[in-house]
Amino acid sequence: MPPVFPMLTVLSMFYYMCLRRRARTATRGEMNSRRAIESNTRALPINVEIVQYAKEVLDFSSHYGSENSMSYTMWNLAGIPNVYPSSGDFTQTAVFRTYGTWWDRCPSARLPFKRTPSTFCSQDYVELAFEEPVYPTAVHILETYHPGAVVRILACSANPYSQNPPAEVRWEILWSEAPTKVNGPQARQFTPCIKQINFPTNLIRLEVNSSLLDYYTELDAVVLHGVKERPVLSLKTSMIDMNDIDEDENEEKFGCGMDTLNKQFSIVTLREWPTNGYFDKLPYELIQLILSHLTVPDLCRLAQTCKLLYQHCCDPLQYIHLSLQPYWARINDTSLEYLQSRCTLIQWLNLSWTGNRGAISVSGFSRFLKVCGSELVRLELSCGHFLNETCLEVITEMCPNLQELNLSSCDKIPPQAFNHIAKVGSLKRLILYRTKVEQTALLSILNFCSELQHLSLGSCVMIEDYDLIASMMGAKCKNLRSLDLWRCKNITESGIAELASGCQLLEELDLGWCPTLQSSTGCFTNLARKLPNLQKLFLTANRSVCDTDIEELAANCTHLRQLDILGTRMVSPASLRKLLESCKDLSLLDVSFCSQIDNRVVLELNANFPNVFIKKSFTQ
């Protein structure tokens, strides 16, 4: 009988590899939770679990509410639940600015960046601080309306309440998943299976994608469960994935290659092969086309294989369009320095969400633009809290061809810094949502940037006289196609008249939550008559919108695709039928909280106009 010891040795080695791999996954931050090992015993009984609600909201990319209010704002995520377990539309919850795909179907929609990894689908985020740093054992998200938007949960090694900033800030993914469609808008407690990390945290980040939702998602509170001491993994396992044996192929896409990205950028010592196989027979352009489908980390890896592919991967033509937003947690000054030689021809650059907590310095950003800014046409800097007046000055000096600038939610830029933007006379798109731009700077921008086609001034609370701004737009910005005045507090019928007379090419206008506009002044009928190209009109929460306004839209704005009249008490079902019959392209109609439009009317309209998404929100 042959000895069994060799077989036992092989099995023992295999078991050891499995356990070793499993131990590694407990500290590695890059593996998807769907493939994380499930443990029957997460921590020793003596390690008491701490349960805490968010103490403070530190940062976020957007919210539905006003900067001077608590209604529908991200700040509602701090503290205990206000609404849960109730379901419905409540002002005491946290709501992001958009939902569905409607914002991608309007004239102001921007073209997506190529090479965005399929695993990165986040559209918005919010960062929450908790009192005690813990090793997370669970995260509960209390969703009260249209759940299912959360796609990623991350933990940070930095303690926001520490007096000593860490030398290195690490972000680890606790859970990640593609957007899913949840049946029904009812409230739920969302508790995904998170993986363990090797550092305590009191800073949690939620990232959301609302593209599959039928309406705005509403979040009430976030509960962090954790222990003070690092949990000890049990040897009991309910599942070991055979794929986990390979530690190189199955890194989580978020960090894959980005931990060593700077090293990969700098590698120059490569083995030179006598031949390059079939690559020697391919035209240079064809190889470039093949490589254009790779993500940035994949290009970095491929550059290490041989001199030929290193040459292709470092060719500036591969970096004409570059989005670093998917790797926001790993990008720093060193990354930008190594990218400089590759980005000398760059035209589109996305640095949104990057550089915060000291990762990118003003000097590092300035050095990069001085080398790579001459050909830039589009620059995305949303939520770039490292930006200051020096950065805007460098942008205007080093990017003479700039046509699109996104400073959305860059709320740390001082008001006087926006004066520099007026130097970029070639601008066609400017997004200043949730910034501190003041009236003087904005008037200068409008005066010198007369080619503007898309302008977002949503939630810009430091502008004193929107009528004066609208008058300047009407006089100078004749090519304006989309204008966002969401929650502007003081525009009147006078400003609307100037705007409608001067900007007759407008296709998209957001006047949501503008309380000083009254239908009785004729401002909305004037809009309808003078702006026949309108495709999107948001009159959200304007209680005065009436049948006359709707009938004027039906008669004059037959290209209308999206209309939001949430909250009006003056619109009847008859006028909506006229609108739907006249505007054949209409695809979105929000009649939430319209007192004359009940569920029976909505059902009838849906039956007669099946191609239109008619939204009727509710509160229980």
Coordinates of C-alpha atoms in Angstrom, one line a residue:
M1 CA 0.0 0.0 0.0
P2 CA 1.5 3.3 -1.0
P3 CA 2.2 5.8 1.8
V4 CA -0.4 8.4 2.5
F5 CA 2.0 10.9 4.0
P6 CA 2.8 12.7 0.7
M7 CA -1.0 13.2 0.1
L8 CA -1.5 14.5 3.7
T9 CA 1.5 16.8 3.2
V10 CA -0.1 18.3 0.0
L11 CA -3.5 18.7 1.7
S12 CA -1.8 20.3 4.7
M13 CA 0.0 22.7 2.5
F14 CA -3.2 23.5 0.6
Y15 CA -5.0 24.1 3.9
Y16 CA -2.2 26.3 5.1
M17 CA -2.3 28.3 1.9
C18 CA -6.0 28.8 2.3
L19 CA -5.7 30.0 5.9
R20 CA -2.7 32.2 5.0
R21 CA -4.7 33.7 2.2
R22 CA -7.7 34.3 4.5
A23 CA -5.5 36.0 7.1
R24 CA -4.2 38.3 4.3
T25 CA -7.7 39.3 3.2
A26 CA -8.4 40.5 6.7
T27 CA -5.8 43.2 6.4
R28 CA -5.7 43.8 2.7
G29 CA -8.0 46.7 1.7
E30 CA -8.6 45.9 -2.0
M31 CA -10.7 42.8 -2.2
N32 CA -14.4 43.0 -3.1
S33 CA -16.7 42.0 -0.2
R34 CA -18.6 39.6 -2.4
R35 CA -15.4 37.5 -2.3
A36 CA -14.4 38.2 1.2
I37 CA -14.2 35.2 3.6
E38 CA -17.2 34.9 6.0
S39 CA -16.3 34.3 9.6
N40 CA -18.5 32.7 12.1
T41 CA -16.7 34.4 15.0
R42 CA -15.5 37.9 14.2
A43 CA -14.1 39.0 17.5
L44 CA -13.3 37.7 21.0
P45 CA -16.3 37.9 23.4
I46 CA -14.3 40.2 25.7
N47 CA -14.0 42.8 22.9
V48 CA -17.3 44.8 23.5
E49 CA -18.9 46.2 20.5
I50 CA -19.5 50.0 20.3
V51 CA -22.5 51.3 18.5
Q52 CA -22.5 55.0 17.4
Y53 CA -24.3 57.4 15.1
A54 CA -22.5 59.9 13.0
K55 CA -21.3 62.9 15.0
E56 CA -20.7 65.2 12.1
V57 CA -21.0 65.5 8.3
L58 CA -17.5 66.5 7.1
D59 CA -17.9 66.7 3.3
F60 CA -20.2 65.9 0.5
S61 CA -20.5 66.4 -3.2
S62 CA -24.1 67.7 -3.5
H63 CA -27.4 67.9 -1.8
Y64 CA -31.0 68.8 -2.7
G65 CA -31.4 71.3 0.1
S66 CA -30.2 74.9 0.7
E67 CA -26.9 76.0 2.2
N68 CA -28.8 78.0 4.8
S69 CA -31.3 75.3 5.9
M70 CA -31.5 71.8 7.2
S71 CA -34.3 70.6 4.9
Y72 CA -33.1 67.8 2.5
T73 CA -29.4 68.5 3.4
M74 CA -26.6 66.1 4.1
W75 CA -26.3 67.6 7.6
N76 CA -29.4 65.5 8.5
L77 CA -27.2 62.4 8.5
A78 CA -25.6 63.5 11.8
G79 CA -27.1 62.1 14.9
I80 CA -30.0 59.7 15.6
P81 CA -32.7 59.0 13.0
N82 CA -35.3 61.6 12.4
V83 CA -37.7 59.6 10.3
Y84 CA -36.8 55.9 10.2
P85 CA -38.7 53.5 10.2
S86 CA -41.3 55.7 8.4
S87 CA -41.3 55.7 4.6
G88 CA -41.8 58.7 2.3
D89 CA -40.6 62.1 1.3
F90 CA -39.4 63.9 4.4
T91 CA -37.5 67.2 4.7
Q92 CA -35.5 65.9 7.7
T93 CA -33.5 63.4 5.6
A94 CA -30.4 63.7 3.5
V95 CA -31.0 63.9 -0.3
F96 CA -28.6 64.2 -3.2
R97 CA -29.2 66.6 -6.0
T98 CA -30.0 64.2 -8.8
Y99 CA -31.6 60.8 -9.5
G100 CA -32.2 58.6 -12.5
T101 CA -30.7 59.3 -15.9
W102 CA -32.6 62.5 -16.6
W103 CA -29.6 64.7 -16.0
D104 CA -27.7 62.8 -18.7
R105 CA -30.4 63.5 -21.2
C106 CA -30.5 67.2 -21.1
P107 CA -28.6 69.9 -23.1
S108 CA -26.1 70.5 -20.2
A109 CA -25.1 66.8 -20.1
R110 CA -21.3 66.3 -20.4
L111 CA -19.6 63.6 -22.4
P112 CA -18.1 60.8 -20.2
F113 CA -14.4 60.2 -19.9
K114 CA -13.0 57.2 -21.7
R115 CA -11.0 54.6 -19.7
T116 CA -13.2 54.9 -16.6
P117 CA -13.0 51.5 -14.9
S118 CA -16.3 49.6 -15.1
T119 CA -16.0 49.1 -11.3
F120 CA -16.2 52.8 -10.7
C121 CA -19.8 54.0 -10.9
S122 CA -20.0 56.6 -8.0
Q123 CA -21.8 59.8 -8.7
D124 CA -21.9 61.5 -5.3
Y125 CA -20.5 61.0 -1.9
V126 CA -20.8 62.0 1.8
E127 CA -18.2 61.7 4.5
L128 CA -19.2 61.2 8.1
A129 CA -17.2 61.5 11.3
F130 CA -17.9 59.4 14.4
E131 CA -16.8 60.0 18.0
E132 CA -14.7 56.9 18.7
P133 CA -12.2 55.2 16.3
V134 CA -13.1 51.5 16.0
Y135 CA -12.5 48.4 13.9
P136 CA -15.7 48.3 12.0
T137 CA -17.9 45.1 12.4
A138 CA -21.0 46.5 10.7
V139 CA -22.4 49.6 9.0
H140 CA -26.1 50.2 9.0
I141 CA -27.6 52.8 6.6
L142 CA -31.1 53.8 7.3
E143 CA -32.8 54.6 4.0
T144 CA -36.3 56.0 4.2
Y145 CA -37.2 56.6 0.5
H146 CA -36.2 55.0 -2.7
P147 CA -33.3 52.9 -1.3
G148 CA -30.6 51.3 -3.3
A149 CA -28.3 54.2 -4.2
V150 CA -25.3 53.3 -2.0
V151 CA -22.7 51.5 -4.1
R152 CA -19.6 51.8 -2.0
I153 CA -18.6 52.2 1.7
L154 CA -15.1 53.2 2.6
A155 CA -13.1 53.8 5.8
C156 CA -10.3 56.2 6.4
S157 CA -7.2 55.9 8.6
A158 CA -7.2 59.6 9.5
N159 CA -8.9 60.7 12.6
P160 CA -10.7 64.0 11.8
Y161 CA -10.5 65.0 15.5
S162 CA -6.8 64.3 16.0
Q163 CA -4.5 67.3 16.5
N164 CA -1.7 65.6 14.7
P165 CA -2.4 64.9 11.0
P166 CA -1.1 61.5 9.9
A167 CA 1.9 61.2 7.6
E168 CA -0.2 59.0 5.3
V169 CA -3.9 58.8 4.8
R170 CA -5.3 55.5 3.7
W171 CA -8.8 54.6 2.4
E172 CA -10.0 51.1 2.4
I173 CA -13.2 49.7 0.8
L174 CA -15.4 48.0 3.3
W175 CA -18.0 47.1 0.7
S176 CA -18.6 47.7 -3.0
E177 CA -21.3 46.7 -5.5
A178 CA -22.7 47.7 -8.8
P179 CA -26.0 49.8 -8.7
T180 CA -29.1 47.6 -8.1
K181 CA -32.7 48.2 -8.7
V182 CA -34.7 47.9 -5.4
N183 CA -38.4 47.1 -5.7
G184 CA -40.4 49.7 -4.0
P185 CA -39.6 53.0 -2.3
Q186 CA -40.2 51.8 1.2
A187 CA -37.7 52.4 4.1
R188 CA -35.1 49.8 4.9
Q189 CA -32.1 49.3 7.0
F190 CA -29.2 48.5 4.7
T191 CA -26.5 46.4 6.3
P192 CA -24.1 45.0 3.7
C193 CA -21.5 42.4 4.7
I194 CA -18.3 44.4 5.2
K195 CA -14.8 43.2 5.4
Q196 CA -12.3 43.7 8.2
I197 CA -9.6 46.2 8.0
N198 CA -6.3 46.5 9.9
F199 CA -6.7 50.0 11.3
P200 CA -9.4 51.7 13.5
T201 CA -11.5 54.3 11.9
N202 CA -14.0 57.0 12.8
L203 CA -14.3 58.4 9.3
I204 CA -16.7 56.6 6.9
R205 CA -17.5 57.6 3.4
L206 CA -20.6 56.6 1.4
E207 CA -20.6 56.8 -2.4
V208 CA -23.9 56.6 -4.3
N209 CA -25.2 56.0 -7.8
S210 CA -28.8 57.0 -8.3
S211 CA -29.1 56.2 -12.0
L212 CA -31.5 53.3 -11.5
L213 CA -33.8 55.1 -9.1
D214 CA -37.2 56.4 -9.9
Y215 CA -36.8 59.3 -7.6
Y216 CA -34.5 60.9 -5.1
T217 CA -33.0 58.6 -2.5
E218 CA -33.4 59.7 1.1
L219 CA -31.0 58.7 3.9
D220 CA -31.8 59.3 7.6
A221 CA -28.8 58.1 9.6
V222 CA -25.7 55.9 9.5
V223 CA -24.8 53.6 12.4
L224 CA -21.2 52.3 12.9
H225 CA -20.6 49.2 14.9
G226 CA -17.1 48.3 15.9
V227 CA -14.7 47.2 18.5
K228 CA -11.7 49.1 20.1
E229 CA -9.3 46.1 19.7
R230 CA -8.6 44.5 16.4
P231 CA -10.7 41.4 16.0
V232 CA -9.1 38.0 16.0
L233 CA -10.3 35.8 13.1
S234 CA -11.8 32.4 13.8
L235 CA -10.3 29.4 12.1
K236 CA -13.9 28.4 11.3
T237 CA -14.8 29.4 7.8
S238 CA -18.1 29.0 5.9
M239 CA -16.6 29.6 2.5
I240 CA -13.1 29.7 0.9
D241 CA -13.1 30.9 -2.7
M242 CA -10.6 29.0 -4.8
N243 CA -9.9 32.1 -6.7
D244 CA -8.5 33.7 -3.6
I245 CA -5.4 31.5 -3.8
D246 CA -4.1 33.8 -6.5
E247 CA -3.2 37.0 -4.7
D248 CA -2.2 39.0 -7.7
E249 CA -5.0 38.6 -10.1
N250 CA -7.9 39.4 -7.8
E251 CA -7.0 42.7 -6.2
E252 CA -10.0 45.0 -5.8
K253 CA -10.1 47.3 -8.7
F254 CA -10.2 50.5 -6.6
G255 CA -6.6 50.0 -5.4
C256 CA -5.3 47.7 -8.1
G257 CA -2.0 49.0 -9.2
M258 CA -2.6 52.4 -7.6
D259 CA -0.7 51.6 -4.4
T260 CA 2.4 51.2 -6.5
L261 CA 1.3 53.6 -9.2
N262 CA 4.1 56.1 -8.5
K263 CA 6.7 53.4 -8.6
Q264 CA 5.3 52.1 -11.9
F265 CA 5.3 55.6 -13.4
S266 CA 9.0 55.9 -12.6
I267 CA 10.3 52.5 -13.8
V268 CA 12.8 53.0 -16.6
T269 CA 15.0 49.9 -16.4
L270 CA 13.4 47.3 -18.6
R271 CA 14.6 44.1 -20.1
E272 CA 15.2 44.4 -23.9
W273 CA 14.1 41.3 -25.8
P274 CA 15.6 40.4 -29.1
T275 CA 12.2 40.5 -30.8
N276 CA 8.7 41.6 -29.8
G277 CA 6.8 38.8 -31.4
Y278 CA 3.8 39.7 -33.4
F279 CA 3.9 43.3 -32.0
D280 CA 6.8 43.9 -34.5
K281 CA 4.4 43.3 -37.3
L282 CA 1.7 45.6 -36.1
P283 CA 1.5 49.3 -37.2
Y284 CA 2.3 51.7 -34.4
E285 CA -1.2 53.2 -34.7
L286 CA -2.9 49.9 -34.3
I287 CA -1.0 49.1 -31.1
Q288 CA -2.0 52.6 -29.8
L289 CA -5.6 51.8 -30.6
I290 CA -5.5 48.5 -28.7
L291 CA -3.9 50.2 -25.7
S292 CA -6.5 53.0 -25.7
H293 CA -9.0 50.5 -24.1
L294 CA -6.8 50.0 -21.0
T295 CA -7.3 51.8 -17.7
V296 CA -4.5 53.9 -16.2
P297 CA -3.3 51.2 -13.8
D298 CA -3.3 48.6 -16.6
L299 CA -1.2 50.9 -18.7
C300 CA 1.3 51.2 -15.8
R301 CA 1.5 47.5 -15.5
L302 CA 1.9 46.9 -19.2
A303 CA 4.7 49.6 -19.4
Q304 CA 6.8 47.3 -17.2
T305 CA 6.9 44.4 -19.7
C306 CA 9.3 45.5 -22.3
K307 CA 10.7 48.7 -23.9
L308 CA 8.4 48.6 -26.9
L309 CA 5.3 48.6 -24.8
Y310 CA 6.8 51.0 -22.4
Q311 CA 7.2 53.4 -25.3
H312 CA 3.6 52.9 -26.3
C313 CA 2.3 53.3 -22.7
C314 CA 4.1 56.5 -22.2
D315 CA 3.1 58.1 -25.5
P316 CA 1.3 61.4 -24.7
L317 CA -1.3 60.4 -27.3
Q318 CA -2.6 57.8 -24.8
Y319 CA -3.3 60.6 -22.3
I320 CA -5.3 63.1 -24.4
H321 CA -8.3 62.3 -22.1
L322 CA -7.4 61.4 -18.6
S323 CA -9.7 60.9 -15.6
L324 CA -8.1 60.4 -12.2
Q325 CA -11.4 60.6 -10.3
P326 CA -11.7 56.8 -10.0
Y327 CA -8.4 56.8 -8.2
W328 CA -9.1 59.8 -6.0
A329 CA -7.8 58.2 -2.8
R330 CA -4.4 57.4 -4.3
I331 CA -3.5 60.5 -6.3
N332 CA -1.0 62.9 -4.8
D333 CA 1.8 65.2 -5.8
T334 CA 4.1 62.4 -6.7
S335 CA 1.5 60.9 -9.0
L336 CA 1.1 64.2 -10.8
E337 CA 4.9 64.6 -11.1
Y338 CA 5.3 61.2 -12.8
L339 CA 2.4 61.9 -15.1
Q340 CA 3.8 65.2 -16.4
S341 CA 5.9 63.8 -19.2
R342 CA 3.0 61.7 -20.4
C343 CA 0.4 64.5 -20.3
T344 CA 2.0 67.2 -22.5
L345 CA -0.8 66.9 -25.0
I346 CA -3.7 66.4 -22.6
Q347 CA -7.0 68.1 -23.5
W348 CA -9.4 66.6 -21.0
L349 CA -8.4 66.2 -17.4
N350 CA -10.6 65.1 -14.5
L351 CA -9.2 65.7 -11.0
S352 CA -12.6 65.7 -9.3
W353 CA -12.6 64.4 -5.6
T354 CA -8.8 64.2 -5.6
G355 CA -6.2 66.0 -3.5
N356 CA -8.0 66.4 -0.2
R357 CA -6.4 66.1 3.2
G358 CA -3.1 67.3 1.9
A359 CA -2.7 64.7 -0.9
I360 CA -2.2 67.4 -3.5
S361 CA -0.5 70.7 -2.7
V362 CA -0.9 74.0 -4.4
S363 CA 2.7 73.8 -5.6
G364 CA 2.2 70.3 -6.9
F365 CA -0.9 71.2 -8.8
S366 CA 0.7 74.4 -10.2
R367 CA 3.8 72.5 -11.4
F368 CA 1.6 70.0 -13.2
L369 CA -0.4 72.6 -15.0
K370 CA 2.6 74.6 -16.0
V371 CA 3.9 71.6 -18.0
C372 CA 0.5 70.1 -19.1
G373 CA -2.0 73.0 -19.3
S374 CA -1.3 74.5 -22.6
E375 CA -3.6 72.2 -24.6
L376 CA -6.3 71.7 -21.9
V377 CA -9.8 72.2 -23.1
R378 CA -11.8 70.7 -20.3
L379 CA -10.8 70.7 -16.6
E380 CA -12.9 68.9 -13.9
L381 CA -12.1 69.9 -10.3
S382 CA -15.3 69.1 -8.5
C383 CA -14.9 68.9 -4.7
G384 CA -11.2 69.9 -4.9
H385 CA -10.7 71.4 -1.5
F386 CA -7.0 72.0 -2.0
L387 CA -7.8 74.7 -4.5
N388 CA -7.2 78.3 -3.6
E389 CA -6.7 81.7 -5.3
T390 CA -3.2 80.7 -6.5
C391 CA -4.6 77.6 -8.2
L392 CA -7.2 79.6 -10.1
E393 CA -4.6 82.1 -11.1
V394 CA -2.4 79.3 -12.5
I395 CA -5.3 77.8 -14.4
T396 CA -6.1 81.1 -16.1
E397 CA -2.5 81.7 -17.0
M398 CA -1.5 78.2 -18.1
C399 CA -4.6 77.0 -19.8
P400 CA -5.3 79.6 -22.6
N401 CA -7.4 77.2 -24.6
L402 CA -9.7 76.2 -21.7
Q403 CA -13.4 75.9 -22.7
E404 CA -14.9 73.9 -19.8
L405 CA -14.2 74.4 -16.0
N406 CA -16.0 72.5 -13.3
L407 CA -15.6 73.9 -9.7
S408 CA -18.7 72.3 -8.3
S409 CA -18.7 72.2 -4.5
C410 CA -15.2 73.7 -4.3
D411 CA -16.4 75.6 -1.2
K412 CA -13.0 76.4 0.1
I413 CA -12.0 78.8 -2.7
P414 CA -12.2 82.4 -1.3
P415 CA -14.7 84.8 -3.0
Q416 CA -12.0 87.1 -4.5
A417 CA -10.3 84.2 -6.3
F418 CA -13.1 83.9 -8.9
N419 CA -12.1 87.2 -10.5
H420 CA -9.3 85.3 -12.3
I421 CA -11.8 83.2 -14.3
A422 CA -12.7 86.3 -16.3
K423 CA -9.3 86.1 -18.0
V424 CA -10.4 82.9 -19.8
G425 CA -12.4 84.4 -22.6
S426 CA -12.7 81.1 -24.4
L427 CA -14.9 79.5 -21.7
K428 CA -18.1 77.8 -22.9
R429 CA -19.0 75.8 -19.8
L430 CA -18.6 77.0 -16.2
I431 CA -20.0 75.1 -13.2
L432 CA -19.9 77.1 -9.9
Y433 CA -22.5 75.1 -8.0
R434 CA -22.1 75.5 -4.2
T435 CA -19.2 77.9 -4.5
K436 CA -18.6 81.3 -2.8
V437 CA -18.5 83.3 -6.0
E438 CA -19.6 86.9 -5.3
Q439 CA -21.5 89.3 -7.5
T440 CA -18.6 91.5 -8.6
A441 CA -16.5 88.5 -9.8
L442 CA -19.5 86.9 -11.6
L443 CA -20.3 90.2 -13.4
S444 CA -16.7 90.3 -14.6
I445 CA -16.8 86.7 -15.8
L446 CA -20.1 87.3 -17.7
N447 CA -18.7 90.5 -19.3
F448 CA -15.5 88.9 -20.6
C449 CA -16.6 85.3 -21.2
S450 CA -19.3 86.1 -23.8
E451 CA -19.0 82.6 -25.4
L452 CA -20.6 80.8 -22.5
Q453 CA -23.1 78.2 -23.4
H454 CA -23.6 76.3 -20.1
L455 CA -23.6 78.1 -16.7
S456 CA -24.4 76.6 -13.3
L457 CA -25.0 79.0 -10.4
G458 CA -27.0 76.6 -8.3
S459 CA -26.8 77.3 -4.5
C460 CA -24.4 80.2 -4.9
V461 CA -25.6 82.0 -1.8
M462 CA -23.2 85.0 -1.8
I463 CA -24.8 86.7 -4.9
E464 CA -26.8 89.6 -3.7
D465 CA -28.7 90.7 -6.8
Y466 CA -29.6 87.9 -9.3
D467 CA -31.7 90.4 -11.4
L468 CA -28.4 92.3 -12.2
I469 CA -26.7 89.0 -13.0
A470 CA -29.6 88.0 -15.3
S471 CA -29.5 91.4 -17.0
M472 CA -25.8 90.9 -17.7
M473 CA -26.4 87.4 -19.1
G474 CA -29.1 88.8 -21.4
A475 CA -26.7 91.5 -22.7
K476 CA -23.5 89.5 -23.0
C477 CA -24.2 85.7 -23.2
K478 CA -26.3 85.4 -26.3
N479 CA -25.2 81.8 -26.9
L480 CA -26.3 80.5 -23.5
R481 CA -28.0 77.1 -23.9
S482 CA -28.4 76.0 -20.3
L483 CA -28.6 77.9 -17.0
D484 CA -28.9 76.5 -13.5
L485 CA -30.3 79.0 -11.0
W486 CA -31.3 76.4 -8.4
R487 CA -32.2 77.9 -5.1
C488 CA -31.3 81.5 -6.1
K489 CA -33.2 83.5 -3.5
N490 CA -33.8 86.9 -5.1
I491 CA -34.4 86.8 -8.8
T492 CA -37.7 88.5 -9.9
E493 CA -39.8 88.9 -13.0
S494 CA -37.5 91.7 -14.0
G495 CA -34.5 89.5 -14.2
I496 CA -36.4 86.8 -16.0
A497 CA -37.6 89.3 -18.6
E498 CA -34.0 90.4 -19.3
L499 CA -32.8 86.8 -19.5
A500 CA -35.6 85.7 -21.8
S501 CA -35.1 88.6 -24.1
G502 CA -31.4 88.3 -24.4
C503 CA -30.8 84.5 -24.2
Q504 CA -33.3 83.1 -26.7
L505 CA -31.2 80.1 -27.5
L506 CA -31.8 78.7 -24.0
E507 CA -32.8 75.0 -24.0
E508 CA -32.5 74.3 -20.3
L509 CA -33.5 76.4 -17.4
D510 CA -33.6 75.4 -13.7
L511 CA -35.5 77.9 -11.5
G512 CA -36.2 75.3 -8.8
W513 CA -36.8 76.7 -5.3
C514 CA -36.7 80.4 -6.4
P515 CA -39.3 81.8 -4.0
T516 CA -39.4 85.4 -5.3
L517 CA -40.9 84.4 -8.7
Q518 CA -44.7 84.7 -8.9
S519 CA -46.8 83.5 -11.7
S520 CA -49.1 86.5 -11.3
T521 CA -46.4 88.8 -12.7
G522 CA -46.4 86.9 -16.0
C523 CA -42.8 85.8 -15.7
F524 CA -43.5 82.2 -16.6
T525 CA -45.7 83.0 -19.6
N526 CA -43.1 85.4 -20.8
L527 CA -40.5 82.6 -20.6
A528 CA -42.7 80.2 -22.6
R529 CA -43.3 82.8 -25.3
K530 CA -39.7 83.9 -25.7
L531 CA -37.9 80.6 -25.3
P532 CA -39.4 78.2 -27.8
N533 CA -36.4 75.9 -27.7
L534 CA -36.8 74.9 -24.1
Q535 CA -36.3 71.2 -23.5
K536 CA -35.9 71.2 -19.7
L537 CA -37.7 73.6 -17.3
F538 CA -37.6 73.1 -13.6
L539 CA -40.1 75.3 -11.5
T540 CA -39.7 73.1 -8.5
A541 CA -41.6 74.2 -5.3
N542 CA -43.1 77.3 -6.9
R543 CA -46.6 77.3 -5.5
S544 CA -47.8 79.9 -7.9
V545 CA -47.4 78.0 -11.2
C546 CA -50.9 77.8 -12.7
D547 CA -52.9 76.5 -15.6
T548 CA -52.1 79.5 -17.7
D549 CA -48.4 78.8 -17.5
I550 CA -48.8 75.2 -18.4
E551 CA -51.0 76.1 -21.4
E552 CA -48.4 78.6 -22.6
L553 CA -45.8 76.0 -22.4
A554 CA -48.0 73.6 -24.4
A555 CA -48.5 76.2 -27.1
N556 CA -45.0 77.6 -27.4
C557 CA -42.5 75.0 -26.1
T558 CA -43.4 71.9 -28.1
H559 CA -39.8 70.5 -27.8
L560 CA -40.1 70.3 -24.0
R561 CA -38.7 67.0 -22.6
Q562 CA -38.5 67.5 -18.8
L563 CA -40.8 69.6 -16.6
D564 CA -40.8 69.8 -12.8
I565 CA -43.7 71.6 -11.2
L566 CA -43.5 70.0 -7.8
G567 CA -45.6 71.6 -5.1
T568 CA -48.0 73.8 -7.1
R569 CA -51.6 74.0 -6.0
M570 CA -52.8 75.8 -9.1
V571 CA -52.4 73.2 -11.9
S572 CA -55.4 71.1 -13.0
P573 CA -55.5 67.7 -14.8
A574 CA -57.0 69.4 -17.9
S575 CA -53.9 71.7 -18.4
L576 CA -51.6 68.7 -18.0
R577 CA -53.5 66.8 -20.7
K578 CA -53.0 69.7 -23.1
L579 CA -49.3 69.8 -22.3
L580 CA -48.9 66.0 -22.8
E581 CA -50.8 66.2 -26.1
S582 CA -48.8 69.1 -27.4
C583 CA -45.3 68.1 -26.2
K584 CA -44.7 64.8 -27.9
D585 CA -41.1 64.5 -26.7
L586 CA -42.0 65.0 -23.0
S587 CA -40.4 62.2 -21.0
L588 CA -40.3 63.5 -17.4
L589 CA -43.2 65.3 -15.6
D590 CA -42.8 65.7 -11.8
V591 CA -46.2 66.6 -10.2
S592 CA -45.2 65.6 -6.6
F593 CA -47.3 67.4 -3.9
C594 CA -49.5 69.0 -6.6
S595 CA -52.7 69.2 -4.6
Q596 CA -55.0 68.9 -7.6
I597 CA -53.2 65.9 -9.1
D598 CA -54.0 62.8 -7.1
N599 CA -53.0 59.2 -7.7
R600 CA -56.1 58.5 -9.8
V601 CA -55.2 61.3 -12.2
V602 CA -51.6 60.1 -12.4
L603 CA -52.8 56.6 -13.2
E604 CA -55.1 57.9 -15.9
L605 CA -52.3 60.1 -17.5
N606 CA -49.8 57.2 -17.4
A607 CA -52.3 55.0 -19.2
N608 CA -52.9 57.6 -21.9
F609 CA -49.3 58.8 -22.2
P610 CA -47.2 55.7 -21.5
N611 CA -43.9 57.2 -22.8
V612 CA -43.9 59.9 -20.1
F613 CA -42.5 59.2 -16.6
I614 CA -45.0 61.0 -14.4
K615 CA -43.8 61.2 -10.8
K616 CA -46.1 61.7 -7.8
S617 CA -44.2 61.7 -4.5
F618 CA -45.8 61.0 -1.2
T619 CA -45.3 61.3 2.6
Q620 CA -46.7 58.8 5.1

